[in-house]
Amino acid sequence: MILTDTHIHLYSEDFQKDQKELIEEAFENDIKRFFLPAIDSNYVAAMYSLEKNYPEHVFLMAGLHPTHVKDDFEEELAKVEKQFSQRQFVAVGEIGIDLYWDRSTLEIQKKAFRRQIQLAKKYKLPIVIHCREAFDEVFEVLENEKSEDLFGIFHCFTGTYEQAQQALSYNMKLGIGGVVTFKNGKIDKFLKQIPIEEIVLETDGPYLAPVPFRGKRNKPVYLKKVAEKVAEIYELPLEEVAAITTQSSKDIFKI
């Protein structure tokens, strides 16, 4: 059995003290594939180091996270574009719009989002979307950019069934993480109506730990808790959930 974490910040400061032990613990629990979303240029070196140490298990994205779209976003985007000209990545991410922390940057967030979608199309890569309190704004950009070569993952999906359908209409898979285990998470109520082939698993570690660890650091091994909840919802064996969602990750990332 191989479980795939399609979204984890393994390079985070929260993992620095025991990073190796946490990765080994995940391996022992059948979690063998980690896809790392970018935040900004400050984390690039740490991401490259992890890839070098675990080349068969760690796969990198490049991009500018919406909460890090600031006055210098043009410089940051130039660094992202330079990375793509120098080497291969599995996706452009994580990108999108976040209105939870700062609504004043909406216009430049939209600009950065569009630019990075166009970058993904140029390199024929998937996008990995971050959306927080911004479904309408994200969908507006996707509607304008939709095409056959636009595809990817709607990371940490927390919307309604209708919003899930809309996300799927843009060739996005739904990234399902710890929220599916929350009593007030809501997505567990309709998830079974979504074909399991349309979802992938993620932790978003060190954030959004699943129940019973909610509020604590989200460790790589907790992906199994997410997988177990998904297996319960779909009434499928854990091994089948692992196989289907890992295959979907391969279909998206081509690795």
PDB file of C-alpha atoms in Angstrom:
ATOM      1  CA  MET A   1       0.000   0.000   0.000  1.00  0.00           C
ATOM      2  CA  ILE A   2       1.290   3.464  -0.927  1.00  0.00           C
ATOM      3  CA  LEU A   3      -0.327   6.648   0.387  1.00  0.00           C
ATOM      4  CA  THR A   4       0.457   9.969  -1.275  1.00  0.00           C
ATOM      5  CA  ASP A   5       0.460  13.336   0.478  1.00  0.00           C
ATOM      6  CA  THR A   6      -0.226  15.827  -2.308  1.00  0.00           C
ATOM      7  CA  HIS A   7       0.355  18.885  -0.132  1.00  0.00           C
ATOM      8  CA  ILE A   8       2.751  19.187   2.800  1.00  0.00           C
ATOM      9  CA  HIS A   9       5.208  21.891   3.878  1.00  0.00           C
ATOM     10  CA  LEU A  10       7.902  19.439   4.986  1.00  0.00           C
ATOM     11  CA  TYR A  11      10.498  22.224   4.896  1.00  0.00           C
ATOM     12  CA  SER A  12       8.562  24.274   7.470  1.00  0.00           C
ATOM     13  CA  GLU A  13      10.325  25.586  10.563  1.00  0.00           C
ATOM     14  CA  ASP A  14       7.840  23.498  12.575  1.00  0.00           C
ATOM     15  CA  PHE A  15       9.499  20.332  11.244  1.00  0.00           C
ATOM     16  CA  GLN A  16      13.164  21.340  11.497  1.00  0.00           C
ATOM     17  CA  LYS A  17      13.948  19.691  14.842  1.00  0.00           C
ATOM     18  CA  ASP A  18      12.682  16.211  13.987  1.00  0.00           C
ATOM     19  CA  GLN A  19      12.231  16.260  10.215  1.00  0.00           C
ATOM     20  CA  LYS A  20      14.098  13.000   9.535  1.00  0.00           C
ATOM     21  CA  GLU A  21      12.247  11.094  12.267  1.00  0.00           C
ATOM     22  CA  LEU A  22       8.872  12.328  11.018  1.00  0.00           C
ATOM     23  CA  ILE A  23       9.632  11.250   7.459  1.00  0.00           C
ATOM     24  CA  GLU A  24      10.804   7.814   8.611  1.00  0.00           C
ATOM     25  CA  GLU A  25       7.634   7.460  10.698  1.00  0.00           C
ATOM     26  CA  ALA A  26       5.568   8.237   7.616  1.00  0.00           C
ATOM     27  CA  PHE A  27       7.467   5.659   5.551  1.00  0.00           C
ATOM     28  CA  GLU A  28       6.732   3.028   8.196  1.00  0.00           C
ATOM     29  CA  ASN A  29       3.021   3.830   7.805  1.00  0.00           C
ATOM     30  CA  ASP A  30       2.966   3.423   4.000  1.00  0.00           C
ATOM     31  CA  ILE A  31       3.158   7.171   3.254  1.00  0.00           C
ATOM     32  CA  LYS A  32       5.837   7.213   0.578  1.00  0.00           C
ATOM     33  CA  ARG A  33       5.163  10.207  -1.684  1.00  0.00           C
ATOM     34  CA  PHE A  34       5.264  13.873  -0.657  1.00  0.00           C
ATOM     35  CA  PHE A  35       4.447  16.835  -2.889  1.00  0.00           C
ATOM     36  CA  LEU A  36       5.786  20.123  -1.540  1.00  0.00           C
ATOM     37  CA  PRO A  37       4.069  23.424  -2.419  1.00  0.00           C
ATOM     38  CA  ALA A  38       6.138  26.600  -2.481  1.00  0.00           C
ATOM     39  CA  ILE A  39       5.522  29.746  -0.412  1.00  0.00           C
ATOM     40  CA  ASP A  40       8.118  32.287  -1.538  1.00  0.00           C
ATOM     41  CA  SER A  41      11.829  32.506  -2.381  1.00  0.00           C
ATOM     42  CA  ASN A  42      12.891  32.293   1.283  1.00  0.00           C
ATOM     43  CA  TYR A  43      12.064  28.579   1.363  1.00  0.00           C
ATOM     44  CA  VAL A  44      13.637  27.456  -1.906  1.00  0.00           C
ATOM     45  CA  ALA A  45      16.942  26.271  -0.426  1.00  0.00           C
ATOM     46  CA  ALA A  46      15.201  24.166   2.228  1.00  0.00           C
ATOM     47  CA  MET A  47      12.934  22.613  -0.424  1.00  0.00           C
ATOM     48  CA  TYR A  48      15.893  21.724  -2.665  1.00  0.00           C
ATOM     49  CA  SER A  49      17.691  20.157   0.287  1.00  0.00           C
ATOM     50  CA  LEU A  50      14.764  17.848   1.048  1.00  0.00           C
ATOM     51  CA  GLU A  51      14.509  16.830  -2.591  1.00  0.00           C
ATOM     52  CA  LYS A  52      18.233  16.004  -2.623  1.00  0.00           C
ATOM     53  CA  ASN A  53      17.924  13.864   0.529  1.00  0.00           C
ATOM     54  CA  TYR A  54      14.752  12.025  -0.602  1.00  0.00           C
ATOM     55  CA  PRO A  55      14.783  12.118  -4.435  1.00  0.00           C
ATOM     56  CA  GLU A  56      12.410   9.158  -4.800  1.00  0.00           C
ATOM     57  CA  HIS A  57       9.883  10.443  -2.287  1.00  0.00           C
ATOM     58  CA  VAL A  58       9.890  14.264  -2.352  1.00  0.00           C
ATOM     59  CA  PHE A  59       8.628  16.236  -5.360  1.00  0.00           C
ATOM     60  CA  LEU A  60       8.681  20.013  -5.667  1.00  0.00           C
ATOM     61  CA  MET A  61       6.348  22.720  -6.909  1.00  0.00           C
ATOM     62  CA  ALA A  62       7.320  26.343  -7.472  1.00  0.00           C
ATOM     63  CA  GLY A  63       5.120  29.386  -7.035  1.00  0.00           C
ATOM     64  CA  LEU A  64       4.176  32.366  -4.906  1.00  0.00           C
ATOM     65  CA  HIS A  65       1.656  31.771  -2.118  1.00  0.00           C
ATOM     66  CA  PRO A  66      -1.188  34.331  -2.092  1.00  0.00           C
ATOM     67  CA  THR A  67      -0.554  35.416   1.504  1.00  0.00           C
ATOM     68  CA  HIS A  68       2.975  36.328   0.408  1.00  0.00           C
ATOM     69  CA  VAL A  69       1.836  38.503  -2.480  1.00  0.00           C
ATOM     70  CA  LYS A  70       3.108  41.874  -1.245  1.00  0.00           C
ATOM     71  CA  ASP A  71       4.523  45.059  -2.761  1.00  0.00           C
ATOM     72  CA  ASP A  72       7.526  43.065  -4.038  1.00  0.00           C
ATOM     73  CA  PHE A  73       5.382  40.449  -5.784  1.00  0.00           C
ATOM     74  CA  GLU A  74       6.804  41.286  -9.221  1.00  0.00           C
ATOM     75  CA  GLU A  75      10.306  40.461  -7.967  1.00  0.00           C
ATOM     76  CA  GLU A  76       9.046  37.246  -6.391  1.00  0.00           C
ATOM     77  CA  LEU A  77       7.250  36.226  -9.592  1.00  0.00           C
ATOM     78  CA  ALA A  78      10.432  36.886 -11.560  1.00  0.00           C
ATOM     79  CA  LYS A  79      12.258  34.474  -9.229  1.00  0.00           C
ATOM     80  CA  VAL A  80       9.533  31.866  -9.758  1.00  0.00           C
ATOM     81  CA  GLU A  81       9.762  32.254 -13.522  1.00  0.00           C
ATOM     82  CA  LYS A  82      13.547  31.968 -13.371  1.00  0.00           C
ATOM     83  CA  GLN A  83      13.260  28.697 -11.448  1.00  0.00           C
ATOM     84  CA  PHE A  84      11.070  27.210 -14.153  1.00  0.00           C
ATOM     85  CA  SER A  85      13.596  28.213 -16.802  1.00  0.00           C
ATOM     86  CA  GLN A  86      16.360  26.422 -14.884  1.00  0.00           C
ATOM     87  CA  ARG A  87      14.843  23.055 -13.900  1.00  0.00           C
ATOM     88  CA  GLN A  88      11.729  20.898 -13.780  1.00  0.00           C
ATOM     89  CA  PHE A  89       8.930  21.044 -11.235  1.00  0.00           C
ATOM     90  CA  VAL A  90       5.783  18.925 -10.875  1.00  0.00           C
ATOM     91  CA  ALA A  91       3.354  21.858 -10.580  1.00  0.00           C
ATOM     92  CA  VAL A  92       2.871  25.595 -10.146  1.00  0.00           C
ATOM     93  CA  GLY A  93       1.766  26.037  -6.578  1.00  0.00           C
ATOM     94  CA  GLU A  94       0.553  26.905  -4.250  1.00  0.00           C
ATOM     95  CA  ILE A  95      -1.172  29.823  -5.899  1.00  0.00           C
ATOM     96  CA  GLY A  96      -4.574  31.451  -5.567  1.00  0.00           C
ATOM     97  CA  ILE A  97      -6.374  34.002  -3.426  1.00  0.00           C
ATOM     98  CA  ASP A  98      -6.591  34.392   0.367  1.00  0.00           C
ATOM     99  CA  LEU A  99      -8.924  37.049   1.781  1.00  0.00           C
ATOM    100  CA  TYR A 100      -8.829  35.784   5.362  1.00  0.00           C
ATOM    101  CA  TRP A 101      -5.630  37.618   6.313  1.00  0.00           C
ATOM    102  CA  ASP A 102      -5.641  40.658   4.052  1.00  0.00           C
ATOM    103  CA  ARG A 103      -8.380  41.876   1.692  1.00  0.00           C
ATOM    104  CA  SER A 104      -6.408  44.958   0.643  1.00  0.00           C
ATOM    105  CA  THR A 105      -4.128  42.913  -1.632  1.00  0.00           C
ATOM    106  CA  LEU A 106      -6.950  41.336  -3.662  1.00  0.00           C
ATOM    107  CA  GLU A 107      -6.070  43.002  -6.965  1.00  0.00           C
ATOM    108  CA  ILE A 108      -2.384  42.053  -6.874  1.00  0.00           C
ATOM    109  CA  GLN A 109      -3.300  38.562  -5.637  1.00  0.00           C
ATOM    110  CA  LYS A 110      -5.521  38.152  -8.704  1.00  0.00           C
ATOM    111  CA  LYS A 111      -2.737  39.424 -10.943  1.00  0.00           C
ATOM    112  CA  ALA A 112      -0.211  37.003  -9.443  1.00  0.00           C
ATOM    113  CA  PHE A 113      -2.714  34.145  -9.690  1.00  0.00           C
ATOM    114  CA  ARG A 114      -3.366  34.805 -13.388  1.00  0.00           C
ATOM    115  CA  ARG A 115       0.332  35.155 -14.195  1.00  0.00           C
ATOM    116  CA  GLN A 116       1.121  31.841 -12.551  1.00  0.00           C
ATOM    117  CA  ILE A 117      -1.760  30.061 -14.273  1.00  0.00           C
ATOM    118  CA  GLN A 118      -0.315  31.269 -17.570  1.00  0.00           C
ATOM    119  CA  LEU A 119       3.102  29.986 -16.472  1.00  0.00           C
ATOM    120  CA  ALA A 120       1.558  26.564 -15.823  1.00  0.00           C
ATOM    121  CA  LYS A 121       0.024  26.536 -19.291  1.00  0.00           C
ATOM    122  CA  LYS A 122       3.375  27.491 -20.825  1.00  0.00           C
ATOM    123  CA  TYR A 123       5.077  24.507 -19.185  1.00  0.00           C
ATOM    124  CA  LYS A 124       2.015  22.231 -19.454  1.00  0.00           C
ATOM    125  CA  LEU A 125       1.896  21.739 -15.684  1.00  0.00           C
ATOM    126  CA  PRO A 126      -0.919  21.460 -13.140  1.00  0.00           C
ATOM    127  CA  ILE A 127      -1.732  24.262 -10.734  1.00  0.00           C
ATOM    128  CA  VAL A 128      -2.333  23.795  -7.015  1.00  0.00           C
ATOM    129  CA  ILE A 129      -4.875  26.314  -5.734  1.00  0.00           C
ATOM    130  CA  HIS A 130      -5.054  27.927  -2.306  1.00  0.00           C
ATOM    131  CA  CYS A 131      -8.472  29.454  -1.648  1.00  0.00           C
ATOM    132  CA  ARG A 132      -9.502  30.952   1.679  1.00  0.00           C
ATOM    133  CA  GLU A 133     -12.685  32.993   1.949  1.00  0.00           C
ATOM    134  CA  ALA A 134     -12.308  33.649  -1.777  1.00  0.00           C
ATOM    135  CA  PHE A 135     -14.314  31.097  -3.770  1.00  0.00           C
ATOM    136  CA  ASP A 136     -16.041  33.725  -5.917  1.00  0.00           C
ATOM    137  CA  GLU A 137     -12.768  35.493  -6.666  1.00  0.00           C
ATOM    138  CA  VAL A 138     -10.903  32.267  -7.466  1.00  0.00           C
ATOM    139  CA  PHE A 139     -13.713  31.036  -9.705  1.00  0.00           C
ATOM    140  CA  GLU A 140     -13.753  34.380 -11.519  1.00  0.00           C
ATOM    141  CA  VAL A 141     -10.081  33.980 -12.446  1.00  0.00           C
ATOM    142  CA  LEU A 142     -10.532  30.314 -13.391  1.00  0.00           C
ATOM    143  CA  GLU A 143     -13.513  31.175 -15.583  1.00  0.00           C
ATOM    144  CA  ASN A 144     -11.368  33.642 -17.513  1.00  0.00           C
ATOM    145  CA  GLU A 145      -8.440  31.232 -17.782  1.00  0.00           C
ATOM    146  CA  LYS A 146     -10.294  27.963 -18.369  1.00  0.00           C
ATOM    147  CA  SER A 147      -9.015  25.803 -21.214  1.00  0.00           C
ATOM    148  CA  GLU A 148      -8.177  22.203 -22.008  1.00  0.00           C
ATOM    149  CA  ASP A 149      -4.650  22.715 -20.731  1.00  0.00           C
ATOM    150  CA  LEU A 150      -5.756  24.111 -17.361  1.00  0.00           C
ATOM    151  CA  PHE A 151      -5.863  21.408 -14.672  1.00  0.00           C
ATOM    152  CA  GLY A 152      -4.699  20.679 -11.155  1.00  0.00           C
ATOM    153  CA  ILE A 153      -5.807  20.449  -7.534  1.00  0.00           C
ATOM    154  CA  PHE A 154      -8.115  22.624  -5.447  1.00  0.00           C
ATOM    155  CA  HIS A 155      -6.025  22.209  -2.309  1.00  0.00           C
ATOM    156  CA  CYS A 156      -7.678  21.929   1.122  1.00  0.00           C
ATOM    157  CA  PHE A 157     -11.165  21.992  -0.318  1.00  0.00           C
ATOM    158  CA  THR A 158     -13.649  23.330   2.251  1.00  0.00           C
ATOM    159  CA  GLY A 159     -16.529  24.484   0.081  1.00  0.00           C
ATOM    160  CA  THR A 160     -20.072  23.308  -0.568  1.00  0.00           C
ATOM    161  CA  TYR A 161     -21.216  20.535  -2.887  1.00  0.00           C
ATOM    162  CA  GLU A 162     -22.067  23.165  -5.508  1.00  0.00           C
ATOM    163  CA  GLN A 163     -18.627  24.729  -5.205  1.00  0.00           C
ATOM    164  CA  ALA A 164     -17.084  21.275  -5.494  1.00  0.00           C
ATOM    165  CA  GLN A 165     -18.946  20.732  -8.753  1.00  0.00           C
ATOM    166  CA  GLN A 166     -17.726  24.084 -10.033  1.00  0.00           C
ATOM    167  CA  ALA A 167     -14.126  23.281  -9.096  1.00  0.00           C
ATOM    168  CA  LEU A 168     -14.377  19.936 -10.910  1.00  0.00           C
ATOM    169  CA  SER A 169     -15.698  21.718 -14.000  1.00  0.00           C
ATOM    170  CA  TYR A 170     -12.317  23.481 -14.306  1.00  0.00           C
ATOM    171  CA  ASN A 171     -10.441  20.135 -14.422  1.00  0.00           C
ATOM    172  CA  MET A 172      -9.493  20.350 -10.754  1.00  0.00           C
ATOM    173  CA  LYS A 173      -9.271  17.438  -8.352  1.00  0.00           C
ATOM    174  CA  LEU A 174     -10.270  18.158  -4.757  1.00  0.00           C
ATOM    175  CA  GLY A 175      -7.524  18.047  -2.138  1.00  0.00           C
ATOM    176  CA  ILE A 176      -9.004  16.424   0.973  1.00  0.00           C
ATOM    177  CA  GLY A 177      -7.226  16.899   4.293  1.00  0.00           C
ATOM    178  CA  GLY A 178      -7.848  17.099   8.025  1.00  0.00           C
ATOM    179  CA  VAL A 179     -11.007  19.186   7.622  1.00  0.00           C
ATOM    180  CA  VAL A 180     -12.840  16.024   6.509  1.00  0.00           C
ATOM    181  CA  THR A 181     -12.490  14.746  10.099  1.00  0.00           C
ATOM    182  CA  PHE A 182     -13.848  17.925  11.760  1.00  0.00           C
ATOM    183  CA  LYS A 183     -17.360  17.829  13.253  1.00  0.00           C
ATOM    184  CA  ASN A 184     -18.113  21.194  11.648  1.00  0.00           C
ATOM    185  CA  GLY A 185     -16.059  20.560   8.503  1.00  0.00           C
ATOM    186  CA  LYS A 186     -19.215  19.879   6.433  1.00  0.00           C
ATOM    187  CA  ILE A 187     -17.453  18.301   3.455  1.00  0.00           C
ATOM    188  CA  ASP A 188     -17.906  14.833   4.968  1.00  0.00           C
ATOM    189  CA  LYS A 189     -21.666  15.285   4.506  1.00  0.00           C
ATOM    190  CA  PHE A 190     -21.517  15.342   0.692  1.00  0.00           C
ATOM    191  CA  LEU A 191     -18.126  13.870  -0.195  1.00  0.00           C
ATOM    192  CA  LYS A 192     -19.528  10.489  -1.155  1.00  0.00           C
ATOM    193  CA  GLN A 193     -21.497  12.205  -3.937  1.00  0.00           C
ATOM    194  CA  ILE A 194     -18.126  13.104  -5.526  1.00  0.00           C
ATOM    195  CA  PRO A 195     -16.497  10.188  -7.392  1.00  0.00           C
ATOM    196  CA  ILE A 196     -13.480   9.087  -5.383  1.00  0.00           C
ATOM    197  CA  GLU A 197     -11.399   9.341  -8.558  1.00  0.00           C
ATOM    198  CA  GLU A 198     -11.859  13.121  -8.311  1.00  0.00           C
ATOM    199  CA  ILE A 199     -10.118  13.522  -4.949  1.00  0.00           C
ATOM    200  CA  VAL A 200      -6.556  13.329  -3.667  1.00  0.00           C
ATOM    201  CA  LEU A 201      -5.281  13.190  -0.095  1.00  0.00           C
ATOM    202  CA  GLU A 202      -3.189  15.773   1.743  1.00  0.00           C
ATOM    203  CA  THR A 203      -2.149  16.882   5.212  1.00  0.00           C
ATOM    204  CA  ASP A 204      -1.182  20.532   4.613  1.00  0.00           C
ATOM    205  CA  GLY A 205       1.225  19.841   7.477  1.00  0.00           C
ATOM    206  CA  PRO A 206       2.154  21.445   9.794  1.00  0.00           C
ATOM    207  CA  TYR A 207      -1.346  23.000   9.579  1.00  0.00           C
ATOM    208  CA  LEU A 208      -4.876  21.595   9.924  1.00  0.00           C
ATOM    209  CA  ALA A 209      -4.203  18.414  11.863  1.00  0.00           C
ATOM    210  CA  PRO A 210      -7.070  15.904  11.754  1.00  0.00           C
ATOM    211  CA  VAL A 211      -9.152  14.801  14.723  1.00  0.00           C
ATOM    212  CA  PRO A 212      -8.083  13.729  17.377  1.00  0.00           C
ATOM    213  CA  PHE A 213      -5.024  15.967  16.928  1.00  0.00           C
ATOM    214  CA  ARG A 214      -6.885  19.117  15.863  1.00  0.00           C
ATOM    215  CA  GLY A 215      -5.064  22.270  16.975  1.00  0.00           C
ATOM    216  CA  LYS A 216      -1.700  20.513  17.254  1.00  0.00           C
ATOM    217  CA  ARG A 217       1.145  20.252  14.772  1.00  0.00           C
ATOM    218  CA  ASN A 218       0.034  18.230  11.768  1.00  0.00           C
ATOM    219  CA  LYS A 219       2.611  15.477  11.274  1.00  0.00           C
ATOM    220  CA  PRO A 220       3.166  13.563   8.011  1.00  0.00           C
ATOM    221  CA  VAL A 221       1.920  10.317   9.567  1.00  0.00           C
ATOM    222  CA  TYR A 222      -1.496  11.892  10.175  1.00  0.00           C
ATOM    223  CA  LEU A 223      -2.275  11.459   6.475  1.00  0.00           C
ATOM    224  CA  LYS A 224      -3.383   7.973   7.489  1.00  0.00           C
ATOM    225  CA  LYS A 225      -6.148   9.502   9.658  1.00  0.00           C
ATOM    226  CA  VAL A 226      -7.412  11.405   6.615  1.00  0.00           C
ATOM    227  CA  ALA A 227      -7.275   8.250   4.484  1.00  0.00           C
ATOM    228  CA  GLU A 228      -9.146   6.248   7.122  1.00  0.00           C
ATOM    229  CA  LYS A 229     -11.927   8.859   7.280  1.00  0.00           C
ATOM    230  CA  VAL A 230     -12.213   8.883   3.479  1.00  0.00           C
ATOM    231  CA  ALA A 231     -12.368   5.076   3.489  1.00  0.00           C
ATOM    232  CA  GLU A 232     -15.174   5.265   6.050  1.00  0.00           C
ATOM    233  CA  ILE A 233     -17.133   7.815   3.984  1.00  0.00           C
ATOM    234  CA  TYR A 234     -16.819   5.870   0.729  1.00  0.00           C
ATOM    235  CA  GLU A 235     -17.235   2.500   2.475  1.00  0.00           C
ATOM    236  CA  LEU A 236     -14.073   1.175   0.860  1.00  0.00           C
ATOM    237  CA  PRO A 237     -11.010  -0.666   2.189  1.00  0.00           C
ATOM    238  CA  LEU A 238      -8.124   1.641   3.126  1.00  0.00           C
ATOM    239  CA  GLU A 239      -5.919  -0.108   0.560  1.00  0.00           C
ATOM    240  CA  GLU A 240      -8.351   0.769  -2.230  1.00  0.00           C
ATOM    241  CA  VAL A 241      -8.520   4.417  -1.168  1.00  0.00           C
ATOM    242  CA  ALA A 242      -4.706   4.515  -1.148  1.00  0.00           C
ATOM    243  CA  ALA A 243      -4.490   2.946  -4.601  1.00  0.00           C
ATOM    244  CA  ILE A 244      -7.097   5.211  -6.214  1.00  0.00           C
ATOM    245  CA  THR A 245      -5.864   8.473  -4.703  1.00  0.00           C
ATOM    246  CA  THR A 246      -2.211   7.656  -5.393  1.00  0.00           C
ATOM    247  CA  GLN A 247      -3.074   6.883  -9.007  1.00  0.00           C
ATOM    248  CA  SER A 248      -4.888  10.232  -9.249  1.00  0.00           C
ATOM    249  CA  SER A 249      -1.787  11.982  -7.933  1.00  0.00           C
ATOM    250  CA  LYS A 250       0.240  10.240 -10.659  1.00  0.00           C
ATOM    251  CA  ASP A 251      -2.267  11.326 -13.294  1.00  0.00           C
ATOM    252  CA  ILE A 252      -1.957  14.950 -12.184  1.00  0.00           C
ATOM    253  CA  PHE A 253       1.751  15.263 -11.425  1.00  0.00           C
ATOM    254  CA  LYS A 254       2.930  12.740 -14.062  1.00  0.00           C
ATOM    255  CA  ILE A 255       5.213  11.106 -11.505  1.00  0.00           C
TER     256      ILE A 255
END
